[in-house]
CSV table of C-alpha atoms in Angstrom, one decimal:
chain,number,residue,atom,x,y,z
X,1,MET,CA,-0.1,-0.1,0.1
X,2,PRO,CA,1.3,3.2,-1.0
X,3,SER,CA,2.0,5.5,2.0
X,4,ALA,CA,3.2,8.7,0.3
X,5,GLU,CA,1.0,11.1,2.5
X,6,ARG,CA,3.3,13.9,2.4
X,7,ALA,CA,3.2,16.0,-1.0
X,8,GLY,CA,7.0,16.4,-0.9
X,9,PRO,CA,9.0,15.4,-3.9
X,10,LEU,CA,9.2,11.6,-3.9
X,11,PRO,CA,11.9,10.4,-6.6
X,12,ALA,CA,10.4,7.4,-8.0
X,13,ALA,CA,6.9,8.0,-7.0
X,14,PRO,CA,4.2,7.1,-9.3
X,15,VAL,CA,2.7,10.3,-9.2
X,16,PRO,CA,5.9,12.5,-10.0
X,17,ASP,CA,4.5,15.2,-12.2
X,18,ARG,CA,2.1,17.6,-9.8
X,19,GLY,CA,1.8,20.0,-12.3
X,20,LEU,CA,-1.4,22.0,-13.5
X,21,VAL,CA,-2.0,20.1,-16.5
X,22,PRO,CA,-1.2,16.5,-15.9
X,23,ASP,CA,-3.6,16.9,-12.9
X,24,LEU,CA,-6.3,18.2,-15.4
X,25,VAL,CA,-5.7,15.7,-17.8
X,26,ARG,CA,-5.7,13.1,-15.0
X,27,ALA,CA,-8.7,14.0,-13.7
X,28,LEU,CA,-10.5,14.5,-17.0
X,29,LYS,CA,-9.4,10.6,-17.6
X,30,ASP,CA,-10.9,10.1,-14.0
X,31,SER,CA,-14.4,11.4,-14.4
X,32,GLY,CA,-14.5,10.0,-18.1
X,33,SER,CA,-15.8,6.6,-17.5
X,34,VAL,CA,-18.0,6.7,-14.3
X,35,GLY,CA,-18.5,10.6,-14.6
X,36,LEU,CA,-19.6,10.5,-17.7
X,37,GLY,CA,-22.5,8.5,-17.2
X,38,ALA,CA,-24.1,11.6,-15.5
X,39,PHE,CA,-24.6,13.3,-18.5
X,40,PRO,CA,-27.6,10.9,-19.9
X,41,ILE,CA,-28.8,10.6,-16.6
X,42,GLY,CA,-28.8,14.4,-16.3
X,43,VAL,CA,-30.5,14.5,-19.9
X,44,ALA,CA,-33.0,12.3,-18.6
X,45,PHE,CA,-33.6,14.8,-15.5
X,46,GLY,CA,-33.9,17.9,-17.8
X,47,VAL,CA,-36.6,15.9,-19.9
X,48,LEU,CA,-38.5,15.1,-17.2
X,49,VAL,CA,-38.3,18.9,-15.8
X,50,VAL,CA,-39.8,20.5,-18.8
X,51,HIS,CA,-42.3,17.7,-19.5
X,52,SER,CA,-43.9,18.2,-16.1
X,53,GLY,CA,-44.3,21.7,-17.0
X,54,LEU,CA,-41.3,23.8,-15.3
X,55,GLU,CA,-39.3,26.4,-17.0
X,56,TRP,CA,-36.1,24.9,-18.5
X,57,TRP,CA,-33.6,26.9,-16.1
X,58,TRP,CA,-35.1,24.7,-13.5
X,59,ALA,CA,-33.4,21.7,-14.5
X,60,SER,CA,-30.1,23.8,-14.1
X,61,VAL,CA,-31.1,24.8,-10.5
X,62,PHE,CA,-31.7,21.7,-9.3
X,63,SER,CA,-29.1,20.0,-10.8
X,64,SER,CA,-26.3,22.4,-9.9
X,65,LEU,CA,-27.1,23.1,-6.3
X,66,ILE,CA,-28.5,19.6,-5.4
X,67,PHE,CA,-26.1,17.8,-7.3
X,68,ALA,CA,-27.6,14.1,-6.0
X,69,GLY,CA,-29.1,12.6,-8.9
X,70,SER,CA,-31.2,9.9,-7.3
X,71,LEU,CA,-32.7,12.4,-5.2
X,72,GLU,CA,-33.6,14.8,-7.8
X,73,PHE,CA,-36.0,12.4,-9.5
X,74,LEU,CA,-37.6,11.9,-6.3
X,75,PHE,CA,-37.8,15.9,-5.6
X,76,LEU,CA,-39.4,16.4,-8.9
X,77,GLY,CA,-42.2,14.5,-7.8
X,78,LEU,CA,-42.3,16.1,-4.2
X,79,VAL,CA,-42.3,19.8,-5.6
X,80,LEU,CA,-45.0,19.1,-8.5
X,81,ALA,CA,-47.0,17.7,-5.7
X,82,ALA,CA,-46.3,20.6,-3.5
X,83,ALA,CA,-45.3,18.4,-0.6
X,84,PRO,CA,-44.4,20.1,2.5
X,85,LEU,CA,-40.8,21.0,3.2
X,86,ALA,CA,-40.3,18.6,6.1
X,87,SER,CA,-41.3,15.5,3.5
X,88,ILE,CA,-38.8,16.9,1.6
X,89,ALA,CA,-36.4,17.0,4.4
X,90,VAL,CA,-37.4,13.5,5.4
X,91,THR,CA,-36.5,12.1,1.7
X,92,ALA,CA,-33.4,14.1,1.2
X,93,PHE,CA,-32.2,12.3,4.5
X,94,LEU,CA,-33.4,8.9,3.8
X,95,VAL,CA,-32.0,8.8,0.1
X,96,ASN,CA,-28.7,10.2,0.9
X,97,CYS,CA,-28.1,8.6,4.3
X,98,ARG,CA,-26.1,6.3,2.3
X,99,HIS,CA,-23.4,9.2,2.1
X,100,VAL,CA,-22.4,9.1,5.6
X,101,PHE,CA,-20.3,6.0,4.6
X,102,TYR,CA,-18.4,7.6,1.9
X,103,ALA,CA,-16.7,9.5,4.6
X,104,LEU,CA,-15.1,6.7,5.5
X,105,SER,CA,-12.9,6.1,2.3
X,106,PHE,CA,-13.2,9.2,0.2
X,107,PRO,CA,-9.7,11.0,0.7
X,108,LEU,CA,-10.8,14.4,2.0
X,109,HIS,CA,-7.6,14.7,3.6
X,110,ARG,CA,-5.5,15.1,0.5
X,111,VAL,CA,-7.6,17.8,-0.6
X,112,ARG,CA,-6.2,21.3,1.1
X,113,GLY,CA,-8.1,24.2,2.0
X,114,ARG,CA,-11.4,25.2,3.7
X,115,LEU,CA,-13.5,26.4,0.7
X,116,ARG,CA,-11.9,23.4,-1.5
X,117,LYS,CA,-12.9,20.9,1.2
X,118,GLY,CA,-16.2,22.6,1.4
X,119,TYR,CA,-16.8,22.2,-2.2
X,120,SER,CA,-15.5,18.4,-1.9
X,121,THR,CA,-17.9,17.5,0.4
X,122,PHE,CA,-20.5,19.2,-1.4
X,123,ALA,CA,-19.8,17.4,-4.7
X,124,LEU,CA,-19.3,14.2,-2.9
X,125,THR,CA,-21.7,11.7,-5.4
X,126,ASP,CA,-22.2,8.5,-6.1
X,127,GLU,CA,-19.5,8.7,-9.0
X,128,ALA,CA,-16.5,11.0,-7.1
X,129,TYR,CA,-17.0,8.0,-4.4
X,130,ALA,CA,-17.0,5.3,-6.9
X,131,VAL,CA,-13.8,7.0,-8.6
X,132,THR,CA,-12.1,7.7,-5.5
X,133,ALA,CA,-13.0,4.5,-3.3
X,134,GLY,CA,-9.9,2.3,-5.0
X,135,GLU,CA,-6.6,2.2,-3.2
X,136,ALA,CA,-5.1,4.3,-6.3
X,137,ALA,CA,-7.1,7.3,-4.9
X,138,ARG,CA,-5.2,7.6,-1.6
X,139,SER,CA,-2.3,9.4,-3.8
X,140,PHE,CA,-4.4,11.7,-5.6
X,141,SER,CA,-3.5,15.3,-5.5
X,142,SER,CA,-6.0,18.0,-4.2
X,143,ARG,CA,-6.3,19.4,-7.7
X,144,ARG,CA,-7.0,16.1,-9.4
X,145,ILE,CA,-9.8,15.0,-6.7
X,146,LEU,CA,-11.3,18.6,-7.0
X,147,TRP,CA,-11.0,18.9,-10.9
X,148,LEU,CA,-12.4,15.4,-10.8
X,149,GLN,CA,-15.5,16.5,-8.9
X,150,GLY,CA,-15.8,19.7,-11.0
X,151,PHE,CA,-16.1,17.8,-14.2
X,152,VAL,CA,-18.9,15.1,-12.9
X,153,HIS,CA,-20.8,18.5,-12.2
X,154,LEU,CA,-20.5,19.9,-15.0
X,155,TYR,CA,-21.6,16.9,-17.1
X,156,TRP,CA,-24.6,16.4,-14.5
X,157,ALA,CA,-25.6,20.1,-14.8
X,158,GLY,CA,-24.8,20.0,-18.4
X,159,GLY,CA,-26.7,17.2,-19.3
X,160,ALA,CA,-30.0,18.6,-17.3
X,161,THR,CA,-29.7,21.9,-19.1
X,162,THR,CA,-29.4,19.8,-22.3
X,163,GLY,CA,-32.1,18.0,-21.7
X,164,ALA,CA,-34.3,20.4,-20.5
X,165,LEU,CA,-33.5,22.6,-23.4
X,166,LEU,CA,-34.3,19.7,-25.8
X,167,GLY,CA,-37.1,18.5,-23.9
X,168,SER,CA,-39.5,20.5,-25.8
X,169,VAL,CA,-38.6,18.8,-29.0
X,170,VAL,CA,-39.2,15.3,-27.5
X,171,PRO,CA,-42.6,14.1,-27.7
X,172,ALA,CA,-44.4,13.2,-24.4
X,173,GLN,CA,-44.8,9.9,-25.4
X,174,VAL,CA,-41.0,9.3,-25.1
X,175,THR,CA,-41.0,7.4,-22.0
X,176,GLY,CA,-38.7,5.2,-19.7
X,177,LEU,CA,-35.6,7.8,-19.6
X,178,ASP,CA,-35.2,7.5,-15.8
X,179,PHE,CA,-33.8,4.0,-16.4
X,180,ALA,CA,-30.6,5.7,-17.1
X,181,VAL,CA,-30.1,5.6,-12.8
X,182,THR,CA,-30.5,1.9,-12.7
X,183,ALA,CA,-28.4,1.5,-15.5
X,184,LEU,CA,-25.6,3.8,-13.6
X,185,PHE,CA,-25.7,1.9,-10.6
X,186,THR,CA,-25.5,-1.4,-11.8
X,187,VAL,CA,-22.6,-0.8,-13.9
X,188,LEU,CA,-21.3,1.0,-10.6
X,189,ALA,CA,-22.1,-2.2,-8.9
X,190,ILE,CA,-20.2,-4.6,-11.5
X,191,ASP,CA,-17.1,-2.2,-11.6
X,192,ALA,CA,-17.1,-2.6,-7.7
X,193,PHE,CA,-17.2,-6.4,-7.9
X,194,ARG,CA,-14.2,-6.4,-10.4
X,195,ASP,CA,-12.3,-4.6,-7.8
X,196,ARG,CA,-12.5,-7.2,-5.2
X,197,ARG,CA,-14.4,-10.3,-6.5
X,198,ASP,CA,-15.6,-10.7,-3.4
X,199,ILE,CA,-19.1,-12.7,-3.9
X,200,PRO,CA,-20.6,-12.6,-0.2
X,201,THR,CA,-21.3,-9.0,0.1
X,202,PRO,CA,-23.2,-8.3,-3.1
X,203,LEU,CA,-25.2,-11.0,-2.2
X,204,LEU,CA,-25.7,-9.9,1.3
X,205,ALA,CA,-26.7,-6.6,-0.1
X,206,LEU,CA,-29.0,-8.1,-2.4
X,207,ALA,CA,-30.9,-10.3,0.6
X,208,CYS,CA,-30.7,-6.9,2.6
X,209,VAL,CA,-32.6,-5.0,-0.3
X,210,LEU,CA,-35.1,-7.7,-0.8
X,211,VAL,CA,-36.1,-7.7,2.8
X,212,GLY,CA,-36.3,-3.8,3.0
X,213,ARG,CA,-38.2,-4.1,-0.4
X,214,PHE,CA,-41.0,-6.6,0.7
X,215,ALA,CA,-40.8,-6.2,4.4
X,216,PHE,CA,-40.4,-2.5,4.9
X,217,PRO,CA,-41.6,-0.9,1.6
X,218,ASP,CA,-41.7,2.4,3.3
X,219,GLN,CA,-38.4,2.5,4.8
X,220,MET,CA,-36.7,0.4,2.3
X,221,LEU,CA,-33.2,2.3,1.6
X,222,PRO,CA,-32.7,3.1,5.5
X,223,VAL,CA,-33.9,-0.6,6.4
X,224,ALA,CA,-31.5,-2.1,3.7
X,225,PHE,CA,-28.3,-0.1,4.7
X,226,THR,CA,-28.6,-0.9,8.2
X,227,LEU,CA,-29.1,-4.3,7.8
X,228,PHE,CA,-26.0,-4.9,5.4
X,229,THR,CA,-24.1,-2.4,7.4
X,230,ALA,CA,-24.9,-4.9,10.4
X,231,GLY,CA,-24.2,-8.0,8.3
X,232,LEU,CA,-21.0,-6.6,7.7
X,233,LEU,CA,-20.2,-5.8,11.1
X,234,ALA,CA,-20.8,-9.3,12.1
X,235,ARG,CA,-18.7,-10.8,9.4
X,236,HIS,CA,-15.9,-8.9,10.4
X,237,ALA,CA,-16.5,-10.0,13.9
X,238,TRP,CA,-16.7,-13.4,12.7
X,239,THR,CA,-13.5,-13.5,10.7
X,240,ARG,CA,-11.5,-11.8,13.1
X,241,ARG,CA,-12.6,-14.4,15.8
X,242,GLY,CA,-11.8,-17.1,13.4
X,243,SER,CA,-8.5,-16.1,12.5
X,244,THR,CA,-7.3,-15.8,16.2
X,245,HIS,CA,-8.7,-19.3,16.7
X,246,ALA,CA,-6.7,-20.6,13.9
F,1,MET,CA,-47.6,24.6,-11.1
F,2,PRO,CA,-45.5,25.0,-7.7
F,3,ASP,CA,-44.5,28.7,-7.0
F,4,THR,CA,-41.0,29.9,-7.4
F,5,GLY,CA,-40.7,30.9,-3.3
F,6,TYR,CA,-42.0,27.4,-2.4
F,7,LEU,CA,-39.3,25.7,-5.3
F,8,ILE,CA,-36.5,27.9,-3.7
F,9,ALA,CA,-37.3,26.9,-0.3
F,10,ALA,CA,-37.6,23.2,-1.6
F,11,VAL,CA,-34.3,23.1,-3.1
F,12,ALA,CA,-32.6,24.9,0.0
F,13,VAL,CA,-33.9,22.1,2.2
F,14,ALA,CA,-32.8,19.5,-0.2
F,15,VAL,CA,-29.5,21.3,-0.3
F,16,ALA,CA,-28.8,21.7,3.6
F,17,VAL,CA,-30.0,17.8,3.9
F,18,THR,CA,-27.6,16.5,1.7
F,19,TRP,CA,-24.5,18.6,2.2
F,20,ALA,CA,-24.8,17.9,5.9
F,21,LEU,CA,-24.8,14.2,5.2
F,22,ARG,CA,-21.9,14.4,3.1
F,23,ALA,CA,-20.0,17.0,5.2
F,24,LEU,CA,-20.5,16.2,8.7
F,25,PRO,CA,-19.5,12.4,9.3
F,26,PHE,CA,-15.8,13.5,8.3
F,27,ALA,CA,-15.4,15.1,11.5
F,28,ALA,CA,-17.2,12.5,13.2
F,29,LEU,CA,-15.5,9.6,11.7
F,30,ALA,CA,-11.9,11.2,11.7
F,31,PRO,CA,-10.9,9.3,14.8
F,32,LEU,CA,-11.8,6.1,13.5
F,33,ARG,CA,-10.3,6.1,10.2
F,34,SER,CA,-7.2,4.6,11.2
F,35,SER,CA,-9.2,1.4,12.6
F,36,PRO,CA,-8.9,-1.8,11.0
F,37,LEU,CA,-12.7,-2.4,11.1
F,38,ILE,CA,-13.4,1.1,9.1
F,39,ALA,CA,-10.6,-0.1,6.5
F,40,TYR,CA,-12.6,-3.2,6.0
F,41,LEU,CA,-16.0,-1.2,5.8
F,42,GLY,CA,-14.7,1.0,3.4
F,43,ALA,CA,-13.0,-1.9,1.1
F,44,VAL,CA,-16.2,-4.1,1.1
F,45,MET,CA,-19.0,-1.4,1.2
F,46,PRO,CA,-18.7,-0.1,-2.4
F,47,VAL,CA,-20.0,-2.8,-4.3
F,48,GLY,CA,-23.0,-3.8,-1.9
F,49,VAL,CA,-23.9,0.1,-1.8
F,50,MET,CA,-24.2,0.0,-5.5
F,51,VAL,CA,-26.3,-3.2,-5.2
F,52,ILE,CA,-29.0,-1.7,-2.8
F,53,LEU,CA,-29.2,1.4,-4.7
F,54,THR,CA,-29.8,-0.6,-8.0
F,55,GLY,CA,-32.6,-2.9,-5.9
F,56,TYR,CA,-33.8,0.9,-5.0
F,57,THR,CA,-34.3,2.4,-8.3
F,58,LEU,CA,-36.2,-1.0,-9.1
F,59,ARG,CA,-38.5,-0.7,-6.2
F,60,ALA,CA,-41.7,-0.4,-8.4
F,61,PHE,CA,-41.1,-3.7,-10.7
F,62,ASP,CA,-43.9,-5.7,-10.8
F,63,PRO,CA,-43.5,-9.0,-12.6
F,64,GLN,CA,-47.7,-8.6,-12.7
F,65,ALA,CA,-47.6,-6.0,-14.7
F,66,PRO,CA,-45.6,-7.1,-18.1
F,67,ASP,CA,-46.2,-3.7,-19.7
F,68,ARG,CA,-43.6,-1.8,-17.1
F,69,ALA,CA,-41.6,-5.5,-16.1
F,70,GLY,CA,-41.1,-6.5,-19.7
F,71,PRO,CA,-38.8,-3.2,-20.6
F,72,THR,CA,-36.7,-3.2,-17.4
F,73,VAL,CA,-35.8,-6.8,-17.4
F,74,LEU,CA,-34.5,-6.8,-21.3
F,75,ALA,CA,-33.1,-3.1,-20.7
F,76,LEU,CA,-31.3,-4.4,-17.5
F,77,ALA,CA,-30.1,-7.9,-19.2
F,78,CYS,CA,-28.5,-5.4,-21.9
F,79,THR,CA,-26.8,-2.7,-19.7
F,80,VAL,CA,-25.4,-6.0,-17.9
F,81,ALA,CA,-24.2,-7.9,-21.4
F,82,LEU,CA,-22.6,-4.6,-22.5
F,83,HIS,CA,-20.9,-3.9,-19.7
F,84,LEU,CA,-19.3,-7.3,-19.3
F,85,TRP,CA,-18.4,-7.2,-22.8
F,86,ARG,CA,-17.2,-3.7,-23.4
F,87,ARG,CA,-16.8,-2.2,-20.1
F,88,ASN,CA,-17.4,1.0,-21.1
F,89,VAL,CA,-19.8,2.7,-18.3
F,90,LEU,CA,-20.8,5.3,-20.9
F,91,LEU,CA,-21.8,2.6,-23.7
F,92,SER,CA,-23.5,0.5,-20.9
F,93,ILE,CA,-25.6,3.5,-19.5
F,94,PHE,CA,-26.4,5.0,-23.2
F,95,GLY,CA,-27.4,1.4,-24.6
F,96,GLY,CA,-29.3,0.3,-21.6
F,97,THR,CA,-31.5,3.5,-21.4
F,98,ALA,CA,-31.9,3.6,-25.0
F,99,VAL,CA,-33.1,-0.3,-25.5
F,100,HIS,CA,-35.6,0.8,-22.1
F,101,VAL,CA,-37.0,3.9,-23.9
F,102,ALA,CA,-37.4,2.3,-27.2
F,103,LEU,CA,-39.5,-0.6,-25.7
F,104,ALA,CA,-41.1,1.4,-23.3
F,105,SER,CA,-42.3,3.9,-25.9
F,106,THR,CA,-43.1,1.6,-28.4
F,107,LEU,CA,-43.9,-2.2,-27.9
F,108,PHE,CA,-44.6,-1.9,-24.1
F,109,ALA,CA,-46.6,1.6,-24.5
F,110,HIS,CA,-49.9,1.8,-22.3
């Protein structure tokens, strides 16, 4: 595991050049695969915004400020039904509760400066998490992380704006664009699996989400996450006990 | 149509909750970062989190309603197959979504 925590010059370090341009190029590459997936989802969201009767620029406002894709699809439904602000707060809390766990592995300690750290937490999306959750990201520079997040932000808000502007051209009979979110999470799951090839964890997650869906349909997400975390804790305790006895 | 004041308040609420959930745990979890348990959770969680979120987006899936379930199953199969084949995130998302939109808007339209 690389222990190059300091930014000091390490002669044969894997990331020798910390210049602006190389960092930008790296950030663009990092954001390219996973982050660009945010663009079609943004387009889908933008189309839905104008098809629901709102002005096109609300799509830009929602996507650049809330910047949490899966929440925004739900948020749109809530504001169209004029839901109370308390319901919006509760929904935002439940849908984004998972972000609490992202603090465990997101390399925020690499980001320098208060404002930058502030933006970095603001833009800590599923995509940013997925790209930086691996071991390699422990050595990312501050600038590389920030630009990566900025690019994803741009793809998402740009996609939503594009979709909203195109939305009036797309006939209302065209449905099913919201599948883009499902496709994104499916692809991220496959990539995360390829990283570790650990079969019990996705099976445990699948069991938890099915329990949440059928036993607690109204609290599906928090129930699934709580069960999943509890399951992982139990498994960790079990393997540790096993290894000390072996 | 919701009025502008309400929409602004709604956005502010969603932003405040989302940002708080993303930022506050760093302060709370900072002392735990070096523990082996946290390292373990950080390593194994991503795949499970994504599986749960996929399941969550499919919560309205109902095999009794073939006009809705059909496109979902076929598009999901396409997404997975495309991703196993080409490993290109963008292509997999575009491909899967295109199949879903095409099926849901034509063959399986209400």
